[in-house]
Amino acid sequence: MTEFEPVIIGLTCNWCAYAGADLAGTSKIQYPPNIRIIRVMCTGRIEPEFIFDAFRMGADGVLIGGCHLGDCHYQEGNYKTALRVSITREVLKSLGIEPERVRLEWISASEGKKFSETVKSFIEEIRRLGPNPLKGAPEA
Amino acid sequence: MNKLKFAFYWGASCGGCEIAVLDINEKILEVITLADIVFWPVAMDVKYKEVEAMADNSIDVCFFNGAVRTDEQEHMAKLLRKKAKTLVAFGSCACDGCVIGLGNLWDKETIFERAYIETPSTKNPNAVYPKTSITTKEGKLTLPRFYDTVKTLGQTVDVDYFLSGCPPPVPLILQAVEAISKNELPPKGSILMPSKSVCDECPREKKDKKLDKLKRIYELQDDQESCFWDQGVICMGPATRAGCEAQCPKVNMPCTGCDGPSPGVVDQGAAIISALASIATNDEVINQAVDPIGTFYKYSLANSILRRRVIKK
Ligand code: FES
């Protein structure tokens, strides 16, 4: 049996975390290729629907990266996201999906290293949790 | 003019939608002049066999209320789809799963355990569970098979129109019947309800206050004028489609969301989570939201993105 390779969806804001990921790339900092990054203008754009959709479509984890609190380009997008993520986690827990599968991290444009470290540790955590429980769950 | 043929059916439901049909009062007489009712289990003795014998597409409109949670209901959904030219998902159960859909937090095994063993009013020392068939000396008796997951009508068969609500509001039922009689139905797939949210019909005044504490309805001294959110109470209005004319907020009860997701929203619960998080001032407020699934997904769990709880065996 091949080892479980987690599929991670990364939702990163244009102004900080995405730029951080970019910096990791241009600085040639390596991290495993399990993450598929989707850029949004601000983490405030991330609706709980996006997270549920990611799991429905088979993602094993969702990593949300935004500006540090106080640094959001749109001032308070990330504060709202933090609250949104905490209720979303509650809902996921009630629906049998481990809340740890959603991680929220503040990563600035200069933190390429932090981005790669976050990705690495999140992949490890998801490896420990195993595949998304929705995979192979009976439909009816 | 030839009379139309109508059918009514109930799947997993409470029967309230049937009452809503009667709530159109004397207008029911107009319906009867307009159409013959060929099948309506709650009111008429027409056997399934007789429906099976009808020609395909011979029923003009079938109003199907109730969700699909047994193989009998699935069979009837598929059968009526074949026999009816137009199939209307009628009421919240058929459209979104409704309260019945909250059964998706459990599965057949846990529901049977609760219903036939654990309930205090049950005495079942031999742990007898319903079986799908049993042979007695009188012959073979059967019961429908109970599924693990409640499905909506739209997840079971192709649906032409949706008219939600628990039950659907009477003016909207009349509007739908009128559209049918004049052959003026909107394009297939339409929701026969207004394209706005409950807030648009609600007379309460909204000031967009931030929330630093959530109240439950019994803790509220309602001023009867301002938005429930501004008073610290969760109201599903912003995430819920209009059509009810905000009848609950008008009598001092916050909306619980029975008309289903508001226009443009896929997942009603997710939408209200966004709304709550946008006005809450801290995590404490969030933690005060008791029973998140029962509050945010009271009527729409079966039709939400995740549809049910994953139960690991
Ligand atoms: S712009 Fe980065 S979190 Fe808002």
XYZ file of C-alpha atoms and ligand atoms in Angstrom:
457
model
C 0.000 0.000 0.000
C 1.285 3.435 -0.857
C 1.671 5.870 1.970
C -1.194 8.322 2.489
C -0.362 11.611 0.767
C -2.566 14.366 2.181
C -4.168 16.827 -0.183
C -4.131 20.263 1.368
C -6.018 23.265 0.051
C -4.276 26.508 0.894
C -6.371 29.665 0.907
C -4.025 32.613 1.181
C -4.579 36.322 1.015
C -3.008 38.314 -1.761
C -1.229 40.789 0.475
C 0.498 38.628 3.065
C 0.393 34.836 3.098
C 0.384 34.497 -0.686
C 3.318 36.850 -0.916
C 4.930 34.807 1.862
C 4.486 31.681 -0.232
C 5.974 33.546 -3.165
C 8.947 34.527 -1.085
C 9.424 30.906 -0.016
C 9.540 30.069 -3.711
C 11.942 32.801 -4.803
C 14.180 32.034 -1.814
C 14.141 28.368 -2.859
C 12.898 27.210 0.536
C 11.609 23.710 0.033
C 8.355 22.235 1.272
C 6.386 19.158 0.172
C 4.054 19.512 -2.823
C 0.886 18.406 -1.010
C -0.586 21.893 -0.899
C -2.646 23.474 -3.684
C -2.744 27.195 -3.123
C -5.685 29.377 -4.053
C -5.198 33.111 -3.775
C -7.956 35.282 -2.412
C -7.759 39.039 -1.981
C -8.241 38.818 1.772
C -8.961 36.005 4.210
C -12.175 37.939 4.846
C -13.289 36.663 1.447
C -13.174 33.078 2.678
C -16.657 31.850 3.379
C -17.350 28.727 5.410
C -18.822 27.350 2.168
C -15.305 27.291 0.680
C -14.094 25.130 3.544
C -17.044 22.740 3.367
C -16.637 22.522 -0.403
C -12.965 21.645 -0.035
C -13.826 18.720 2.240
C -16.759 17.637 0.083
C -14.403 17.518 -2.886
C -11.928 15.372 -1.004
C -9.337 17.683 0.558
C -7.746 16.273 3.712
C -6.988 19.651 5.225
C -7.522 23.358 4.655
C -4.802 25.858 5.499
C -5.846 29.476 5.673
C -3.087 32.054 5.612
C -3.653 35.741 6.197
C -1.999 38.924 7.374
C -1.097 39.291 11.036
C -3.883 40.767 13.139
C -3.799 44.505 12.687
C -2.057 44.189 9.307
C -5.002 43.190 7.102
C -4.974 45.234 3.927
C -8.678 45.758 4.434
C -8.284 46.416 8.127
C -10.471 43.829 9.759
C -10.932 40.970 7.286
C -8.751 38.646 9.294
C -10.548 39.352 12.575
C -13.771 38.229 10.938
C -12.061 35.201 9.486
C -10.735 34.152 12.860
C -14.284 34.097 14.258
C -15.666 32.435 11.160
C -13.095 29.698 11.328
C -13.857 29.004 14.948
C -17.581 28.436 14.318
C -16.821 26.509 11.150
C -14.617 24.212 13.219
C -17.472 23.673 15.664
C -19.791 22.734 12.824
C -17.209 20.379 11.340
C -16.801 18.708 14.718
C -20.558 18.159 14.936
C -20.470 16.602 11.482
C -17.718 14.143 12.346
C -14.807 15.939 10.690
C -11.836 16.685 12.945
C -11.648 20.469 13.490
C -7.840 20.242 13.374
C -8.196 19.759 9.633
C -8.657 23.503 9.356
C -5.682 25.585 10.356
C -5.491 29.341 10.437
C -2.084 31.006 10.418
C -0.951 34.605 10.124
C 1.988 34.847 7.747
C 3.411 38.123 6.492
C 4.914 38.783 3.087
C 8.397 38.541 4.581
C 7.818 35.216 6.302
C 8.677 32.731 3.559
C 10.298 30.530 6.130
C 7.247 30.565 8.353
C 5.090 29.650 5.365
C 7.128 26.578 4.548
C 7.337 25.526 8.210
C 3.567 25.897 8.576
C 2.911 23.820 5.491
C 5.298 21.124 6.673
C 3.861 20.872 10.165
C 0.283 20.933 8.879
C 1.006 18.100 6.443
C 2.447 16.102 9.337
C -0.622 16.765 11.439
C -2.942 15.668 8.629
C -0.822 12.588 8.087
C -1.420 11.728 11.737
C -5.174 12.329 11.391
C -5.389 10.205 8.252
C -7.521 10.736 5.169
C -10.600 12.938 5.118
C -13.310 10.821 6.775
C -15.763 11.739 4.020
C -13.735 9.648 1.605
C -15.251 6.240 1.374
C -18.090 7.169 3.732
C -21.295 5.433 2.646
C -23.702 7.695 0.766
C -27.064 6.360 1.873
C -60.960 23.043 -21.622
C -59.680 19.719 -20.455
C -59.170 19.572 -16.732
C -55.631 19.245 -15.486
C -54.550 16.258 -13.422
C -52.908 16.920 -10.056
C -51.287 14.498 -7.647
C -50.127 15.046 -4.086
C -47.741 12.790 -2.252
C -45.997 12.778 1.112
C -42.598 11.333 1.825
C -40.879 11.719 5.193
C -42.842 14.644 6.560
C -45.059 15.700 9.433
C -48.269 16.172 7.442
C -48.189 19.935 7.835
C -47.781 20.476 4.102
C -51.028 18.609 3.529
C -52.704 21.010 5.919
C -51.169 23.930 4.029
C -52.974 22.741 0.908
C -56.226 22.880 2.849
C -55.257 26.260 4.306
C -55.998 27.797 0.947
C -59.570 27.462 2.272
C -62.409 27.993 -0.196
C -59.829 28.439 -2.960
C -59.567 24.661 -2.911
C -62.860 24.713 -4.820
C -61.170 26.658 -7.590
C -58.395 24.090 -7.650
C -61.004 21.398 -8.054
C -62.654 23.202 -10.960
C -59.261 23.529 -12.536
C -57.927 20.058 -11.912
C -58.854 16.521 -11.035
C -56.883 15.119 -8.170
C -55.837 11.654 -9.237
C -53.690 10.662 -6.261
C -53.561 12.013 -2.715
C -52.875 9.379 -0.060
C -53.868 11.609 2.847
C -57.344 12.225 1.434
C -58.145 9.585 -1.173
C -57.936 5.848 -1.444
C -55.877 5.341 -4.565
C -53.434 2.436 -4.438
C -49.836 2.581 -5.600
C -50.716 -0.094 -8.152
C -53.196 2.263 -9.752
C -50.514 4.947 -10.028
C -48.185 2.388 -11.587
C -50.883 1.630 -14.139
C -51.194 5.285 -15.210
C -49.539 6.279 -18.471
C -46.186 8.078 -18.219
C -46.535 11.877 -18.149
C -50.274 11.525 -17.631
C -50.284 13.593 -14.420
C -49.852 17.293 -15.174
C -48.447 18.409 -11.838
C -47.349 16.398 -8.831
C -46.776 18.238 -5.563
C -44.371 16.112 -3.559
C -43.877 16.994 0.080
C -41.572 15.207 2.471
C -37.999 14.028 2.281
C -36.771 10.625 1.140
C -35.679 8.364 3.944
C -37.099 4.927 3.043
C -37.076 2.795 -0.080
C -40.841 3.212 -0.365
C -40.447 6.989 -0.592
C -37.643 6.602 -3.109
C -39.785 4.281 -5.197
C -42.691 6.736 -5.120
C -40.437 9.673 -5.987
C -39.139 7.823 -9.034
C -42.591 6.597 -9.984
C -44.212 10.017 -9.716
C -41.332 11.554 -11.636
C -42.197 9.207 -14.495
C -45.937 9.753 -14.282
C -45.909 13.528 -13.861
C -45.012 16.117 -16.467
C -44.161 18.627 -13.774
C -42.791 17.697 -10.378
C -42.848 20.304 -7.623
C -40.785 19.840 -4.461
C -43.360 21.152 -2.021
C -42.254 22.292 1.409
C -38.994 22.366 3.277
C -38.620 18.562 3.648
C -38.770 17.950 -0.087
C -36.598 20.994 -0.858
C -33.991 20.934 1.915
C -34.654 17.961 4.198
C -36.116 20.124 6.975
C -36.137 18.887 10.564
C -36.355 15.307 9.270
C -32.932 15.931 7.740
C -31.437 16.449 11.195
C -31.672 12.653 11.337
C -28.477 12.852 9.287
C -26.635 13.507 12.534
C -27.183 9.796 13.198
C -27.653 6.693 11.088
C -30.160 3.880 10.938
C -28.464 1.899 13.680
C -28.301 4.750 16.188
C -31.814 5.934 15.373
C -33.287 2.445 15.808
C -31.335 1.996 19.031
C -32.821 5.205 20.376
C -36.358 4.646 19.112
C -36.808 0.971 19.870
C -34.570 0.445 22.916
C -33.512 3.545 24.797
C -36.589 5.745 24.928
C -38.020 5.647 28.458
C -41.463 4.774 27.169
C -40.201 1.687 25.340
C -40.213 -1.794 26.797
C -38.446 -4.098 24.404
C -36.591 -6.774 26.412
C -35.981 -9.005 23.398
C -34.551 -6.103 21.414
C -36.916 -6.529 18.508
C -36.266 -4.150 15.635
C -38.485 -3.585 12.611
C -37.575 -5.926 9.779
C -38.193 -5.285 6.107
C -40.041 -8.561 5.723
C -41.383 -11.385 7.827
C -43.306 -14.512 6.940
C -46.298 -15.324 9.075
C -48.902 -17.973 8.554
C -51.076 -15.393 6.894
C -48.359 -14.638 4.371
C -45.385 -12.356 3.867
C -45.529 -8.930 5.507
C -43.210 -6.144 4.475
C -42.068 -2.772 5.745
C -40.062 -0.164 3.853
C -36.296 -0.187 4.292
C -35.010 2.698 6.400
C -31.943 4.494 5.014
C -28.978 5.852 6.952
C -29.275 9.197 5.212
C -32.232 11.478 4.573
C -32.210 12.823 1.033
C -34.099 15.695 -0.488
C -36.372 15.119 -3.459
C -33.888 16.914 -5.698
C -31.115 14.537 -4.617
C -33.345 11.611 -5.590
C -34.965 12.629 -8.874
C -35.003 15.541 -11.286
C -37.252 18.273 -9.847
C -38.919 20.972 -11.961
C -39.871 23.551 -9.322
C -39.192 24.232 -5.686
C -41.617 25.773 -3.226
C -40.158 25.656 0.252
C -41.408 26.665 3.659
C -42.518 24.707 6.671
C -45.190 24.640 5.379
C -45.150 26.711 2.161
C -46.930 30.051 2.636
C -50.513 30.013 1.373
C -50.171 33.052 -0.973
C -47.266 31.337 -2.706
C -49.258 28.121 -3.131
C -52.059 30.122 -4.741
C -49.589 31.947 -6.950
C -48.119 28.644 -8.089
C -51.541 27.172 -8.860
C -52.436 30.300 -10.793
C -49.212 30.127 -12.796
C -49.947 26.489 -13.581
C -53.505 27.248 -14.669
C -52.404 30.064 -16.964
C -49.480 28.034 -18.217
C -47.168 30.799 -17.042
C -44.643 28.807 -15.053
C -41.092 30.208 -15.007
C -38.185 28.221 -16.505
C -37.616 24.727 -15.158
C -35.548 24.617 -11.992
C -37.002 27.883 -10.666
C -37.854 28.442 -7.062
C -41.470 29.636 -6.910
C -40.650 32.201 -4.249
C -39.415 35.807 -4.185
C -35.737 36.427 -4.938
C -34.929 38.209 -1.716
C -34.307 37.370 1.908
C -36.630 37.374 4.907
C -34.995 40.625 6.078
C -36.389 42.342 2.979
C -39.908 41.551 4.169
C -39.245 42.151 7.858
C -40.541 45.421 9.328
C -38.035 45.454 12.185
C -35.417 48.159 12.082
C -31.785 47.171 11.562
C -28.995 49.297 12.940
C -26.086 46.905 12.278
C -24.884 46.793 15.834
C -21.882 44.734 16.855
C -22.552 41.787 19.126
C -20.773 41.308 22.407
C -23.212 38.847 23.884
C -25.667 36.382 22.449
C -29.009 35.955 24.125
C -31.384 33.081 23.865
C -34.932 33.951 23.084
C -36.172 33.412 26.646
C -33.642 35.922 27.955
C -34.827 38.647 25.634
C -36.944 41.635 26.576
C -38.023 42.195 23.009
C -38.681 45.841 22.134
C -40.800 44.533 19.216
C -39.249 47.050 16.844
C -35.584 46.442 16.359
C -33.844 43.650 14.518
C -33.289 40.519 16.584
C -29.578 40.603 15.744
C -29.322 44.125 17.155
C -30.888 42.759 20.313
C -28.363 39.925 20.493
C -30.557 37.071 19.290
C -29.728 34.774 16.390
C -32.245 35.190 13.578
C -31.930 33.141 10.378
C -33.562 35.895 8.329
C -30.457 37.115 6.484
C -29.683 33.578 5.225
C -33.282 32.663 4.448
C -35.383 33.162 1.353
C -38.395 35.421 1.602
C -41.962 34.455 0.828
C -43.389 34.135 4.323
C -43.729 37.916 4.710
C -41.601 37.590 7.842
C -44.497 36.109 9.723
C -42.375 34.926 12.643
C -40.468 38.185 13.334
C -43.801 40.007 13.060
C -45.096 38.021 16.008
C -41.857 38.431 17.946
C -40.127 35.172 17.107
C -36.813 35.219 15.289
C -36.729 33.451 11.926
C -35.534 29.859 12.146
C -34.975 29.499 8.420
C -37.754 27.284 7.038
C -37.913 28.855 3.582
C -34.434 27.546 2.801
C -31.275 29.359 1.683
C -31.644 32.933 0.444
C -30.932 33.657 -3.230
C -27.324 33.002 -4.188
C -26.662 30.937 -1.084
C -25.850 27.249 -1.385
C -25.360 26.380 2.243
C -27.754 28.174 4.564
C -25.792 27.350 7.710
C -22.531 28.556 6.216
C -24.183 31.828 5.263
C -25.437 32.538 8.752
C -22.053 31.583 10.221
C -20.506 34.271 8.022
C -23.083 36.764 9.188
C -22.624 35.938 12.858
C -18.830 36.090 12.627
C -18.967 39.448 10.883
C -20.770 41.153 13.737
C -19.471 39.229 16.746
C -16.813 41.071 18.659
C -15.026 38.085 20.161
C -14.805 34.311 20.454
C -16.935 34.317 23.596
C -19.953 35.389 21.555
C -19.391 32.493 19.192
C -19.227 30.039 22.063
C -22.598 31.236 23.284
C -24.240 29.859 20.154
C -25.734 26.655 21.524
C -26.476 23.726 19.232
C -24.854 25.100 16.074
C -26.271 22.431 13.758
C -29.788 22.627 15.205
C -29.709 26.405 14.916
C -27.888 27.074 11.643
C -29.055 23.963 9.796
C -32.438 23.356 11.350
C -34.088 22.968 7.938
C -31.229 22.463 5.552
C -28.733 19.919 6.841
C -29.680 17.291 4.242
C -29.236 19.843 1.474
C -26.073 21.436 2.858
C -22.660 20.913 1.316
C -21.694 18.220 3.800
C -25.210 16.778 4.092
C -24.632 14.614 7.155
C -22.352 13.640 10.007
C -19.696 11.092 9.128
C -20.082 8.150 11.432
C -17.010 5.984 11.702
C -17.790 2.301 12.084
S -5.570 41.194 3.292
Fe -4.524 39.618 4.282
S -5.990 39.050 5.711
Fe -7.005 40.694 4.816
